[in-house]
PDB file of C-alpha atoms and ligand atoms in Angstrom:
ATOM      1  CA  MET A 232      -4.506   7.263 -21.791  1.00 50.00           C
ATOM      2  CA  SER A 233      -7.591   5.214 -21.125  1.00 53.00           C
ATOM      3  CA  THR A 234      -7.892   2.014 -23.155  1.00 61.00           C
ATOM      4  CA  ALA A 235     -11.566   1.763 -22.256  1.00 70.00           C
ATOM      5  CA  THR A 236     -14.204   1.935 -24.950  1.00 82.00           C
ATOM      6  CA  PRO A 237     -16.592   4.899 -25.011  1.00 89.00           C
ATOM      7  CA  VAL A 238     -19.439   2.400 -24.528  1.00 95.00           C
ATOM      8  CA  ARG A 239     -17.982   1.175 -21.231  1.00 97.00           C
ATOM      9  CA  ARG A 240     -17.389   4.726 -20.083  1.00 97.00           C
ATOM     10  CA  ASP A 241     -21.016   5.652 -20.776  1.00 97.00           C
ATOM     11  CA  GLU A 242     -22.225   2.543 -18.984  1.00 98.00           C
ATOM     12  CA  VAL A 243     -20.162   3.244 -15.856  1.00 98.00           C
ATOM     13  CA  ALA A 244     -21.123   6.935 -15.937  1.00 98.00           C
ATOM     14  CA  ALA A 245     -24.814   6.025 -16.015  1.00 98.00           C
ATOM     15  CA  ASN A 246     -24.367   3.543 -13.165  1.00 98.00           C
ATOM     16  CA  LEU A 247     -22.474   6.120 -11.121  1.00 98.00           C
ATOM     17  CA  ALA A 248     -25.199   8.704 -11.648  1.00 98.00           C
ATOM     18  CA  ALA A 249     -27.784   6.162 -10.473  1.00 98.00           C
ATOM     19  CA  VAL A 250     -25.757   5.335  -7.343  1.00 98.00           C
ATOM     20  CA  HIS A 251     -25.281   9.028  -6.543  1.00 98.00           C
ATOM     21  CA  GLU A 252     -29.038   9.456  -6.867  1.00 98.00           C
ATOM     22  CA  ARG A 253     -29.698   6.518  -4.514  1.00 98.00           C
ATOM     23  CA  VAL A 254     -27.299   8.007  -1.960  1.00 98.00           C
ATOM     24  CA  ARG A 255     -28.918  11.424  -2.335  1.00 98.00           C
ATOM     25  CA  LEU A 256     -32.410  10.010  -1.782  1.00 98.00           C
ATOM     26  CA  ALA A 257     -31.282   7.879   1.169  1.00 98.00           C
ATOM     27  CA  CYS A 258     -29.616  10.901   2.779  1.00 98.00           C
ATOM     28  CA  SER A 259     -32.663  13.012   2.243  1.00 98.00           C
ATOM     29  CA  ALA A 260     -34.899  10.317   3.809  1.00 98.00           C
ATOM     30  CA  ALA A 261     -32.518  10.048   6.775  1.00 98.00           C
ATOM     31  CA  GLY A 262     -32.038  13.797   7.163  1.00 98.00           C
ATOM     32  CA  ARG A 263     -28.334  13.536   6.416  1.00 98.00           C
ATOM     33  CA  ASP A 264     -26.019  15.683   4.335  1.00 98.00           C
ATOM     34  CA  PRO A 265     -24.729  13.648   1.335  1.00 97.00           C
ATOM     35  CA  ALA A 266     -21.311  15.235   1.941  1.00 96.00           C
ATOM     36  CA  GLU A 267     -21.042  13.051   5.085  1.00 96.00           C
ATOM     37  CA  VAL A 268     -21.175   9.864   3.016  1.00 98.00           C
ATOM     38  CA  ARG A 269     -18.181   8.763   0.941  1.00 98.00           C
ATOM     39  CA  LEU A 270     -18.437   6.355  -1.937  1.00 98.00           C
ATOM     40  CA  ILE A 271     -15.747   3.706  -2.315  1.00 98.00           C
ATOM     41  CA  ALA A 272     -15.874   1.972  -5.699  1.00 98.00           C
ATOM     42  CA  VAL A 273     -15.060  -1.715  -5.206  1.00 98.00           C
ATOM     43  CA  THR A 274     -13.310  -2.830  -8.385  1.00 98.00           C
ATOM     44  CA  LYS A 275     -12.325  -6.429  -7.588  1.00 97.00           C
ATOM     45  CA  THR A 276     -12.384  -8.711 -10.672  1.00 97.00           C
ATOM     46  CA  PHE A 277     -12.711  -5.666 -12.950  1.00 97.00           C
ATOM     47  CA  PRO A 278      -9.794  -4.413 -15.069  1.00 96.00           C
ATOM     48  CA  ALA A 279      -7.550  -1.464 -14.253  1.00 97.00           C
ATOM     49  CA  SER A 280      -9.152   0.352 -17.196  1.00 97.00           C
ATOM     50  CA  ASP A 281     -12.398   0.474 -15.194  1.00 97.00           C
ATOM     51  CA  VAL A 282     -10.555   2.127 -12.306  1.00 98.00           C
ATOM     52  CA  ARG A 283      -9.307   4.776 -14.753  1.00 98.00           C
ATOM     53  CA  ILE A 284     -12.857   5.388 -15.940  1.00 98.00           C
ATOM     54  CA  LEU A 285     -14.066   5.790 -12.351  1.00 98.00           C
ATOM     55  CA  VAL A 286     -11.271   8.237 -11.580  1.00 98.00           C
ATOM     56  CA  GLU A 287     -12.074  10.222 -14.743  1.00 97.00           C
ATOM     57  CA  LEU A 288     -15.657  10.355 -13.483  1.00 98.00           C
ATOM     58  CA  GLY A 289     -14.536  11.842 -10.185  1.00 98.00           C
ATOM     59  CA  ILE A 290     -14.139   8.815  -7.890  1.00 98.00           C
ATOM     60  CA  SER A 291     -10.937   8.802  -5.855  1.00 97.00           C
ATOM     61  CA  GLU A 292     -11.567   6.007  -3.334  1.00 98.00           C
ATOM     62  CA  ILE A 293     -11.070   2.513  -4.749  1.00 98.00           C
ATOM     63  CA  GLY A 294     -11.673  -0.767  -2.902  1.00 98.00           C
ATOM     64  CA  GLU A 295     -10.172  -4.191  -3.568  1.00 98.00           C
ATOM     65  CA  ASN A 296     -10.433  -7.459  -1.683  1.00 97.00           C
ATOM     66  CA  ARG A 297      -7.644  -9.709  -2.948  1.00 97.00           C
ATOM     67  CA  GLU A 298      -4.036  -8.925  -2.165  1.00 98.00           C
ATOM     68  CA  ARG A 299      -2.375  -9.921  -5.452  1.00 98.00           C
ATOM     69  CA  GLU A 300      -4.967  -8.263  -7.660  1.00 98.00           C
ATOM     70  CA  ALA A 301      -4.940  -5.134  -5.516  1.00 98.00           C
ATOM     71  CA  ALA A 302      -1.149  -4.863  -5.404  1.00 98.00           C
ATOM     72  CA  ASP A 303      -0.963  -5.278  -9.198  1.00 98.00           C
ATOM     73  CA  LYS A 304      -3.594  -2.605  -9.821  1.00 98.00           C
ATOM     74  CA  ALA A 305      -1.972  -0.184  -7.378  1.00 97.00           C
ATOM     75  CA  THR A 306       1.332  -0.610  -9.236  1.00 97.00           C
ATOM     76  CA  GLU A 307      -0.214  -0.301 -12.689  1.00 98.00           C
ATOM     77  CA  LEU A 308      -2.214   2.769 -11.662  1.00 98.00           C
ATOM     78  CA  ALA A 309       0.490   4.507  -9.642  1.00 97.00           C
ATOM     79  CA  ASP A 310       0.046   7.603 -11.835  1.00 97.00           C
ATOM     80  CA  LEU A 311      -3.501   8.113 -10.491  1.00 97.00           C
ATOM     81  CA  ALA A 312      -4.346   9.970  -7.281  1.00 95.00           C
ATOM     82  CA  VAL A 313      -6.268   7.063  -5.811  1.00 97.00           C
ATOM     83  CA  ARG A 314      -6.883   6.240  -2.170  1.00 98.00           C
ATOM     84  CA  TRP A 315      -6.744   2.430  -1.948  1.00 98.00           C
ATOM     85  CA  HIS A 316      -9.080   0.662   0.465  1.00 98.00           C
ATOM     86  CA  PHE A 317      -8.437  -2.984   1.222  1.00 98.00           C
ATOM     87  CA  VAL A 318     -11.802  -4.502   2.147  1.00 98.00           C
ATOM     88  CA  GLY A 319     -11.110  -8.249   2.016  1.00 97.00           C
ATOM     89  CA  GLN A 320      -9.825 -10.617   4.644  1.00 96.00           C
ATOM     90  CA  VAL A 321      -6.065 -10.281   5.098  1.00 97.00           C
ATOM     91  CA  GLN A 322      -3.968 -13.386   5.611  1.00 96.00           C
ATOM     92  CA  THR A 323      -1.225 -12.613   8.120  1.00 96.00           C
ATOM     93  CA  ARG A 324       1.498 -13.437   5.601  1.00 97.00           C
ATOM     94  CA  LYS A 325      -0.036 -10.971   3.113  1.00 98.00           C
ATOM     95  CA  ALA A 326      -0.203  -8.124   5.619  1.00 98.00           C
ATOM     96  CA  ARG A 327       3.179  -6.768   4.589  1.00 97.00           C
ATOM     97  CA  SER A 328       2.158  -6.436   0.971  1.00 97.00           C
ATOM     98  CA  VAL A 329      -1.187  -4.870   1.882  1.00 98.00           C
ATOM     99  CA  ALA A 330       0.533  -2.308   4.133  1.00 98.00           C
ATOM    100  CA  ARG A 331       2.662  -1.192   1.167  1.00 97.00           C
ATOM    101  CA  PHE A 332      -0.197   0.000  -1.023  1.00 98.00           C
ATOM    102  CA  ALA A 333      -3.360   0.336   1.091  1.00 98.00           C
ATOM    103  CA  HIS A 334      -4.239   3.695   2.604  1.00 98.00           C
ATOM    104  CA  VAL A 335      -7.098   2.126   4.545  1.00 98.00           C
ATOM    105  CA  VAL A 336      -7.519  -1.501   5.667  1.00 98.00           C
ATOM    106  CA  HIS A 337     -11.177  -2.221   6.513  1.00 98.00           C
ATOM    107  CA  SER A 338     -10.773  -5.757   7.743  1.00 98.00           C
ATOM    108  CA  VAL A 339      -8.716  -5.826  10.931  1.00 98.00           C
ATOM    109  CA  ASP A 340     -10.224  -8.720  12.866  1.00 97.00           C
ATOM    110  CA  ARG A 341      -7.466 -10.171  15.070  1.00 97.00           C
ATOM    111  CA  LEU A 342      -4.499  -9.081  17.155  1.00 97.00           C
ATOM    112  CA  ARG A 343      -1.938 -10.929  15.051  1.00 97.00           C
ATOM    113  CA  LEU A 344      -3.040  -8.983  12.034  1.00 98.00           C
ATOM    114  CA  VAL A 345      -2.641  -5.683  13.903  1.00 98.00           C
ATOM    115  CA  ALA A 346       0.976  -6.579  14.653  1.00 98.00           C
ATOM    116  CA  ALA A 347       1.683  -7.755  11.099  1.00 98.00           C
ATOM    117  CA  LEU A 348       0.161  -4.653   9.480  1.00 98.00           C
ATOM    118  CA  ASP A 349       2.046  -2.392  11.878  1.00 98.00           C
ATOM    119  CA  ARG A 350       5.347  -4.077  10.968  1.00 98.00           C
ATOM    120  CA  GLY A 351       4.552  -3.851   7.258  1.00 98.00           C
ATOM    121  CA  ALA A 352       3.637  -0.175   7.495  1.00 98.00           C
ATOM    122  CA  ALA A 353       6.811   0.524   9.486  1.00 98.00           C
ATOM    123  CA  GLU A 354       8.957  -1.201   6.854  1.00 98.00           C
ATOM    124  CA  ALA A 355       7.270   0.784   4.101  1.00 97.00           C
ATOM    125  CA  GLY A 356       7.651   4.018   6.052  1.00 98.00           C
ATOM    126  CA  ARG A 357       3.920   4.644   5.919  1.00 97.00           C
ATOM    127  CA  SER A 358       0.978   5.114   8.201  1.00 98.00           C
ATOM    128  CA  VAL A 359      -2.118   3.026   7.467  1.00 98.00           C
ATOM    129  CA  LEU A 360      -5.642   3.809   8.596  1.00 98.00           C
ATOM    130  CA  ALA A 361      -7.190   0.664  10.067  1.00 98.00           C
ATOM    131  CA  LEU A 362     -10.832  -0.203  10.699  1.00 98.00           C
ATOM    132  CA  VAL A 363     -11.914  -2.983  13.026  1.00 98.00           C
ATOM    133  CA  GLN A 364     -14.183  -5.352  11.121  1.00 98.00           C
ATOM    134  CA  VAL A 365     -17.115  -6.383  13.268  1.00 97.00           C
ATOM    135  CA  GLY A 366     -18.755  -9.761  12.630  1.00 95.00           C
ATOM    136  CA  LEU A 367     -22.500  -9.165  12.797  1.00 88.00           C
ATOM    137  CA  ASP A 368     -23.456 -12.708  11.904  1.00 77.00           C
ATOM    138  CA  ASP A 369     -22.197 -14.418  15.060  1.00 68.00           C
ATOM    139  CA  GLY A 370     -19.617 -16.490  13.275  1.00 61.00           C
ATOM    140  CA  ALA A 371     -21.567 -17.440  10.142  1.00 58.00           C
ATOM    141  CA  GLY A 372     -18.552 -16.741   7.968  1.00 64.00           C
ATOM    142  CA  ARG A 373     -18.614 -13.228   6.548  1.00 66.00           C
ATOM    143  CA  GLY A 374     -15.587 -12.307   8.628  1.00 82.00           C
ATOM    144  CA  GLY A 375     -14.958  -9.899  11.437  1.00 95.00           C
ATOM    145  CA  ALA A 376     -14.219  -9.895  15.137  1.00 96.00           C
ATOM    146  CA  ALA A 377     -16.764 -10.877  17.754  1.00 95.00           C
ATOM    147  CA  CYS A 378     -18.390  -7.749  19.202  1.00 94.00           C
ATOM    148  CA  ALA A 379     -16.818  -8.451  22.606  1.00 95.00           C
ATOM    149  CA  ASP A 380     -13.324  -8.389  21.063  1.00 96.00           C
ATOM    150  CA  VAL A 381     -13.731  -5.009  19.361  1.00 97.00           C
ATOM    151  CA  PRO A 382     -12.495  -2.798  22.250  1.00 97.00           C
ATOM    152  CA  ALA A 383      -9.239  -4.746  22.697  1.00 98.00           C
ATOM    153  CA  LEU A 384      -8.572  -4.764  18.964  1.00 98.00           C
ATOM    154  CA  ALA A 385      -9.241  -1.037  18.773  1.00 98.00           C
ATOM    155  CA  GLU A 386      -6.815  -0.447  21.651  1.00 98.00           C
ATOM    156  CA  ALA A 387      -4.146  -2.466  19.880  1.00 98.00           C
ATOM    157  CA  VAL A 388      -4.601  -0.513  16.651  1.00 98.00           C
ATOM    158  CA  ALA A 389      -4.544   2.803  18.493  1.00 98.00           C
ATOM    159  CA  ALA A 390      -1.341   1.771  20.280  1.00 98.00           C
ATOM    160  CA  ALA A 391       0.421   0.645  17.073  1.00 98.00           C
ATOM    161  CA  ALA A 392       2.993   3.207  15.969  1.00 98.00           C
ATOM    162  CA  HIS A 393       2.277   2.957  12.240  1.00 98.00           C
ATOM    163  CA  LEU A 394      -1.483   2.392  12.305  1.00 98.00           C
ATOM    164  CA  GLU A 395      -4.216   4.883  12.963  1.00 98.00           C
ATOM    165  CA  LEU A 396      -7.609   3.768  14.244  1.00 98.00           C
ATOM    166  CA  GLY A 397     -10.215   4.915  11.726  1.00 98.00           C
ATOM    167  CA  GLY A 398     -13.353   3.249  13.070  1.00 98.00           C
ATOM    168  CA  VAL A 399     -15.353   0.138  12.223  1.00 98.00           C
ATOM    169  CA  MET A 400     -16.522  -1.846   9.237  1.00 98.00           C
ATOM    170  CA  ALA A 401     -19.088  -4.582   8.724  1.00 97.00           C
ATOM    171  CA  VAL A 402     -20.735  -6.671   6.046  1.00 95.00           C
ATOM    172  CA  ALA A 403     -24.440  -7.252   6.678  1.00 92.00           C
ATOM    173  CA  PRO A 404     -25.377 -10.895   7.301  1.00 89.00           C
ATOM    174  CA  LEU A 405     -26.977 -12.535   4.274  1.00 82.00           C
ATOM    175  CA  ASP A 406     -29.850 -14.058   6.180  1.00 75.00           C
ATOM    176  CA  ARG A 407     -30.936 -11.161   8.352  1.00 79.00           C
ATOM    177  CA  ASP A 408     -32.320  -7.691   8.163  1.00 90.00           C
ATOM    178  CA  ALA A 409     -29.534  -5.318   7.132  1.00 94.00           C
ATOM    179  CA  ALA A 410     -31.165  -2.439   9.012  1.00 95.00           C
ATOM    180  CA  LEU A 411     -30.896  -4.296  12.324  1.00 95.00           C
ATOM    181  CA  ALA A 412     -27.312  -5.311  11.630  1.00 95.00           C
ATOM    182  CA  PHE A 413     -26.295  -1.766  10.737  1.00 97.00           C
ATOM    183  CA  ALA A 414     -28.044  -0.393  13.835  1.00 97.00           C
ATOM    184  CA  ARG A 415     -25.950  -2.751  15.928  1.00 96.00           C
ATOM    185  CA  LEU A 416     -22.817  -1.583  14.127  1.00 97.00           C
ATOM    186  CA  ALA A 417     -23.795   2.040  14.830  1.00 98.00           C
ATOM    187  CA  ASP A 418     -24.030   1.219  18.563  1.00 98.00           C
ATOM    188  CA  ILE A 419     -20.597  -0.395  18.529  1.00 98.00           C
ATOM    189  CA  ALA A 420     -19.187   2.600  16.640  1.00 98.00           C
ATOM    190  CA  ALA A 421     -20.678   4.997  19.196  1.00 98.00           C
ATOM    191  CA  GLN A 422     -19.148   3.017  22.077  1.00 98.00           C
ATOM    192  CA  LEU A 423     -15.788   3.056  20.335  1.00 98.00           C
ATOM    193  CA  ARG A 424     -15.890   6.843  19.956  1.00 98.00           C
ATOM    194  CA  VAL A 425     -16.159   7.255  23.739  1.00 98.00           C
ATOM    195  CA  ASP A 426     -12.527   6.171  24.077  1.00 97.00           C
ATOM    196  CA  HIS A 427     -11.396   7.039  20.533  1.00 98.00           C
ATOM    197  CA  PRO A 428     -13.178  10.237  19.488  1.00 98.00           C
ATOM    198  CA  ARG A 429     -11.352  10.458  16.155  1.00 98.00           C
ATOM    199  CA  ALA A 430     -12.402   6.955  15.069  1.00 98.00           C
ATOM    200  CA  THR A 431     -15.390   8.277  13.161  1.00 98.00           C
ATOM    201  CA  THR A 432     -15.478   5.966  10.147  1.00 98.00           C
ATOM    202  CA  VAL A 433     -18.416   3.583   9.834  1.00 98.00           C
ATOM    203  CA  SER A 434     -17.874   1.494   6.708  1.00 98.00           C
ATOM    204  CA  ALA A 435     -21.136  -0.271   5.891  1.00 98.00           C
ATOM    205  CA  GLY A 436     -23.395  -0.794   2.937  1.00 97.00           C
ATOM    206  CA  MET A 437     -22.854  -2.415  -0.447  1.00 97.00           C
ATOM    207  CA  SER A 438     -24.843  -2.315  -3.704  1.00 97.00           C
ATOM    208  CA  ALA A 439     -27.860  -4.120  -2.263  1.00 96.00           C
ATOM    209  CA  ASP A 440     -28.143  -2.406   1.115  1.00 96.00           C
ATOM    210  CA  LEU A 441     -26.632   1.061   0.859  1.00 97.00           C
ATOM    211  CA  GLU A 442     -29.920   2.767   1.805  1.00 98.00           C
ATOM    212  CA  ALA A 443     -30.076   0.849   5.096  1.00 97.00           C
ATOM    213  CA  ALA A 444     -26.444   1.753   5.785  1.00 98.00           C
ATOM    214  CA  VAL A 445     -27.002   5.455   5.107  1.00 98.00           C
ATOM    215  CA  ASN A 446     -30.040   5.372   7.364  1.00 98.00           C
ATOM    216  CA  ALA A 447     -27.946   3.825  10.163  1.00 98.00           C
ATOM    217  CA  GLY A 448     -25.230   6.473   9.903  1.00 98.00           C
ATOM    218  CA  ALA A 449     -22.620   4.912   7.605  1.00 98.00           C
ATOM    219  CA  THR A 450     -19.847   7.300   6.595  1.00 98.00           C
ATOM    220  CA  HIS A 451     -18.378   5.061   3.863  1.00 98.00           C
ATOM    221  CA  LEU A 452     -20.235   2.873   1.359  1.00 98.00           C
ATOM    222  CA  ARG A 453     -18.426   0.092  -0.511  1.00 98.00           C
ATOM    223  CA  VAL A 454     -20.169  -0.293  -3.842  1.00 98.00           C
ATOM    224  CA  GLY A 455     -19.115  -2.678  -6.603  1.00 98.00           C
ATOM    225  CA  SER A 456     -21.704  -4.287  -8.861  1.00 98.00           C
ATOM    226  CA  ALA A 457     -24.078  -1.297  -8.907  1.00 98.00           C
ATOM    227  CA  LEU A 458     -21.245   0.670 -10.539  1.00 98.00           C
ATOM    228  CA  LEU A 459     -19.518  -1.914 -12.702  1.00 98.00           C
ATOM    229  CA  GLY A 460     -22.101  -4.622 -13.327  1.00 97.00           C
ATOM    230  CA  PRO A 461     -22.270  -8.267 -12.294  1.00 95.00           C
ATOM    231  CA  ARG A 462     -18.988  -9.922 -11.346  1.00 90.00           C
ATOM    232  CA  PRO A 463     -17.826 -13.244 -12.710  1.00 74.00           C
ATOM    233  CA  PRO A 464     -17.927 -15.808  -9.860  1.00 72.00           C
ATOM    234  CA  LEU A 465     -14.789 -15.519  -7.705  1.00 61.00           C
ATOM    235  CA  GLY A 466     -12.268 -18.218  -8.521  1.00 51.00           C
TER     236      GLY A 466
HETATM  237  C1  LIG B 609     -17.175  -7.028  -3.078  1.00 53.14           C
HETATM  238  C2  LIG B 609     -17.339  -6.285  -1.823  1.00 53.14           C
HETATM  239  C3  LIG B 609     -18.170  -5.148  -1.761  1.00 53.14           C
HETATM  240  C4  LIG B 609     -18.987  -4.637  -2.932  1.00 53.14           C
HETATM  241  O1  LIG B 609     -20.079  -5.501  -3.132  1.00 53.14           O
HETATM  242  P1  LIG B 609     -21.244  -5.182  -4.198  1.00 53.14           P
HETATM  243  O2  LIG B 609     -22.372  -6.024  -3.748  1.00 53.14           O
HETATM  244  O3  LIG B 609     -20.712  -5.572  -5.526  1.00 53.14           O
HETATM  245  O4  LIG B 609     -21.533  -3.733  -4.117  1.00 53.14           O
HETATM  246  C5  LIG B 609     -18.240  -4.481  -0.548  1.00 53.14           C
HETATM  247  N1  LIG B 609     -17.559  -4.905   0.541  1.00 53.14           N
HETATM  248  C6  LIG B 609     -16.766  -5.973   0.514  1.00 53.14           C
HETATM  249  C7  LIG B 609     -16.048  -6.398   1.744  1.00 53.14           C
HETATM  250  C8  LIG B 609     -16.634  -6.707  -0.661  1.00 53.14           C
HETATM  251  O5  LIG B 609     -15.838  -7.794  -0.690  1.00 53.14           O
END
C-alpha cells in the first residue's frame, strides 16, 4: 500500500509527463528513438513513498547517491521490482554494502574501488554492472577518473569476476558548456567500445541538461528534481 497522498501522486505524475515530453522532443531534435534512452529517477533525500509512486507510474530504474539512505530504501522497498543505480561517490569501506543492493554502480573512479566492489559482489553472490565515472572538469571536484585513467579502470572492471563493464558516466561541469562536456564523454565512450563492444551505457544528463545529453548520445539520464521537486540542501 502506498502511504502517499493523492496530491503528491498527481504532482509526480505531472512532472514525469513533462520529463517524458522533454526526452521525446530532444530525441526528435537529435533524430534518435526515445526507446534508446532510459530514465533513471534519482530519489535521494526523498522518502520511500515517492519511490513507490514512481514505480506505480511505470518507472523501474531508481538512483540514489548516499550509501546508508540507499541501503535503507532498498530494504524497505524489497517488494518492488526496482533496479537500483548507485550514482554517488563510493567510499571504499562502503563498497561492500553498495555491492549488496546496487544493480548498477555509476561511479567507479579508482582501482581500489574496483577491487572492493568485486569482493563485495562476490560475498553477496551477485554480479554488479559497473560504469567508469569520467571527470570532465579536470579535477574541479565533481568526481570521476581522469580521462587518461579510463582505459585501465575499464580493463580492471572487465577483468573482475563479479563485475560487468557497462560503460561510462559523467556529471557535466558546473562552469562549462554541457554540450561540449557530453561530446567529450561520447568520444571516450566510443573509444571504450573498441575494446569493450558490450560497454554501451553512456550515463549523462540530469534535470538541467538532459537535452544536451540526449543530443550527445546518452543512453541513461539521471533525473531527480525535475521529477520530485527541489531537494532540501544535503546535510
Ligand atoms: C542528484 C544527482 C542527479 C540528479 O540531479 P537533478 O539535478 O536533481 O536531476 C544525477 N546524478 C547524480 C550523480 C546525482 O547525484
